[in-house]
Coordinates of C-alpha atoms in Angstrom, one line a residue:
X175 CA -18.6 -2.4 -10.2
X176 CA -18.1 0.4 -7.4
X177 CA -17.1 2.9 -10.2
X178 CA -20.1 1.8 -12.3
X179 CA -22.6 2.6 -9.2
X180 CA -21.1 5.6 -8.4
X181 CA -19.8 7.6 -12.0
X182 CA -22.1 5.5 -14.4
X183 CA -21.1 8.0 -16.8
X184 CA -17.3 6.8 -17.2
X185 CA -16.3 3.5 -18.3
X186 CA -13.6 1.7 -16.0
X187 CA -10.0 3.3 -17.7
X188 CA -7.5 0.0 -18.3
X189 CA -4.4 2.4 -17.9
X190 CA -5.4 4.7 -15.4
X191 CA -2.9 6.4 -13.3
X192 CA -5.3 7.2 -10.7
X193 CA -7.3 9.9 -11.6
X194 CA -9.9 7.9 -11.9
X195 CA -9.7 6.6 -8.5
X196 CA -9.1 9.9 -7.4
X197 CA -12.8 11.0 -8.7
X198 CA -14.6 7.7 -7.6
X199 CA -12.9 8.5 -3.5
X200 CA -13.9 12.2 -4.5
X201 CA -17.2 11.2 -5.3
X202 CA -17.4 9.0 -2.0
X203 CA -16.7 12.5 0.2
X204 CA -13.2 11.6 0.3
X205 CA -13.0 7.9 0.9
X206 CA -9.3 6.4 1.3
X207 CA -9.1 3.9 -1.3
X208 CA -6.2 1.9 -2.6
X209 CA -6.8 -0.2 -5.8
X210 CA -4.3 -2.9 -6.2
X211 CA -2.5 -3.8 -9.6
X212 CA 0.4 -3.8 -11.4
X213 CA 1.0 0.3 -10.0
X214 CA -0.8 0.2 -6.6
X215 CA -3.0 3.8 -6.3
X216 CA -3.7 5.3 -2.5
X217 CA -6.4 8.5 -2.9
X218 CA -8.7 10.3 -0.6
X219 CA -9.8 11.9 -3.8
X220 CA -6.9 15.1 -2.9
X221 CA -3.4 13.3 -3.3
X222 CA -3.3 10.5 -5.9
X223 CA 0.2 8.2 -5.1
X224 CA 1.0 5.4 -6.9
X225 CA 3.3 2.6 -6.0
X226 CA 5.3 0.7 -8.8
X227 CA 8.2 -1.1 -6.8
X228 CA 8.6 -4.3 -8.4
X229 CA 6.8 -6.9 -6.1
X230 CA 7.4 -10.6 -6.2
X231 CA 6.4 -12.2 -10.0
X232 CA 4.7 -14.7 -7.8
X233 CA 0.9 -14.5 -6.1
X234 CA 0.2 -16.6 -3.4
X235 CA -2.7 -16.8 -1.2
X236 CA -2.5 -14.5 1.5
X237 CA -0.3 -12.0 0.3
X238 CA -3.2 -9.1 0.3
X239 CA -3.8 -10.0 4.3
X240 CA 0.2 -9.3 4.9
X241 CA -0.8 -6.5 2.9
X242 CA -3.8 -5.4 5.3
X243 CA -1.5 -6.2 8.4
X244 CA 0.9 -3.9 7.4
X245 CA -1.4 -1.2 6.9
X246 CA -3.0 -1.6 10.0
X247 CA 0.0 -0.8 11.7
X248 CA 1.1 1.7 9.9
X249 CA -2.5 3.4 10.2
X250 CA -2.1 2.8 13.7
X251 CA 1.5 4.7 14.4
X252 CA 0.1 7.6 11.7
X253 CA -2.7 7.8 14.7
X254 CA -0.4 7.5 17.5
X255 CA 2.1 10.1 16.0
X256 CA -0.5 12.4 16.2
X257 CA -2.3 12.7 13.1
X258 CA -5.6 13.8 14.5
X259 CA -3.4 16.9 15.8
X260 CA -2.4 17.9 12.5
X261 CA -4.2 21.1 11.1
X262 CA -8.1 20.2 9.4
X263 CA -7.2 18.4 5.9
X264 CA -3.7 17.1 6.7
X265 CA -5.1 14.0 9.1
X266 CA -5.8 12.4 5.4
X267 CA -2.3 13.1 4.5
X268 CA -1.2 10.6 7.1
X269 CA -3.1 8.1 6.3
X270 CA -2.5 8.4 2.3
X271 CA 1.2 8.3 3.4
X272 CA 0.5 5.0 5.9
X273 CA -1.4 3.4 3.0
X274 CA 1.5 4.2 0.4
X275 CA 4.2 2.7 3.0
X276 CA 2.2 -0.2 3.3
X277 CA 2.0 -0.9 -0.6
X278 CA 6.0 -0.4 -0.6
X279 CA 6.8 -2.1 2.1
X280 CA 5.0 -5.5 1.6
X281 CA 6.1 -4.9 -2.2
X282 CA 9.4 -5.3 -1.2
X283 CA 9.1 -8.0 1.1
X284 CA 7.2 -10.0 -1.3
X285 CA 10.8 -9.3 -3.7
X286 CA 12.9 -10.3 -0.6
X287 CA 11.0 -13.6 0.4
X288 CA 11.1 -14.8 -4.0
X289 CA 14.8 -14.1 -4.2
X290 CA 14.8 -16.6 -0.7
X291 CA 12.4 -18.9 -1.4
X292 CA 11.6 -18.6 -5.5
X293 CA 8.7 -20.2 -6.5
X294 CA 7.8 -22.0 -3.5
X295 CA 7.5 -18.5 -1.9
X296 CA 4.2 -18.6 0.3
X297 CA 2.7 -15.4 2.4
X298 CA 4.1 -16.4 5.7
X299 CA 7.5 -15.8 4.0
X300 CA 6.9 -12.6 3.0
X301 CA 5.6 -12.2 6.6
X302 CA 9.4 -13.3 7.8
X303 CA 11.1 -10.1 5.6
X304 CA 8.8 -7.5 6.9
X305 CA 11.0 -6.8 9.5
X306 CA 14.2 -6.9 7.8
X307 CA 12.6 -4.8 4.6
X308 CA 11.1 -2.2 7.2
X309 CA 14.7 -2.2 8.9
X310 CA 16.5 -2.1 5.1
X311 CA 14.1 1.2 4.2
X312 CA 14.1 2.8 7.9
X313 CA 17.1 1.9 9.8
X314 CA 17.5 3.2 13.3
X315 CA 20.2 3.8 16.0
X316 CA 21.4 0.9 17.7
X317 CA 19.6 0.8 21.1
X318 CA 22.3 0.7 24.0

């Protein structure tokens, strides 16, 4: 619907890596967008990245909030790490990179919670293997 309004002269591409999304966030001046699918696709109409870790077979209700949690935190640190200091152009880099993580991140908790739970997985478990999936992909020192 968003591409129709915007690009009425292409049709909505089934299979599209992301160049498509790519020219609709283009179109948009630049617009983060991430489409979700079976390959997730981040663009801010530069950088196109898309995320194919194998999620959890299962939906369940609330699984795209955990989703928008996760990103608003990770948005939020991309901020905080200085990201609005970075040279004109790059501050979009962060934030293509937060919004990839994100993707990744509750992918693979959403793989950790079916392996625990199966299919009686629900979004509050994948909200109990954020922290071991973020400590799995970025392990740090032991505190003292």
């Amino acid at each position: 619907r968003l591409l129709a309004a915007v690009l009425p002269e292409e049709e909505e591409a089934v299979n599209d890596s992301g160049a498509q999304v790519g020219r609709l966030s283009a179109a948009l001046g630049g617009v983060l967008i991430l489409r979700k699918g079976a390959a997730d696709v981040v663009t801010d109409g530069e950088a196109v990245l898309c995320v194919t870790e194998q999620g959890s077979p299962k939906r369940s209700g609330g699984q795209g909030d955990v989703l928008a949690g996760c990103l608003a935190t990770l948005l939020s640190w991309a901020r905080d790490g200085g990201a609005d200091r970075l040279p004109a152009g790059e501050e979009s880099s962060a934030a293509v990179i937060a919004t990839y993580t994100a993707c990744f991140v509750t992918r693979k908790a959403s793989a950790h919670a079916f392996h625990q739970h199966r299919r009686a997985m629900t979004a509050p478990d994948v909200v109990d293997s954020i922290g071991l999936t973020f400590d799995a992909l970025f392990p740090i020192a032991e505190v003292e």
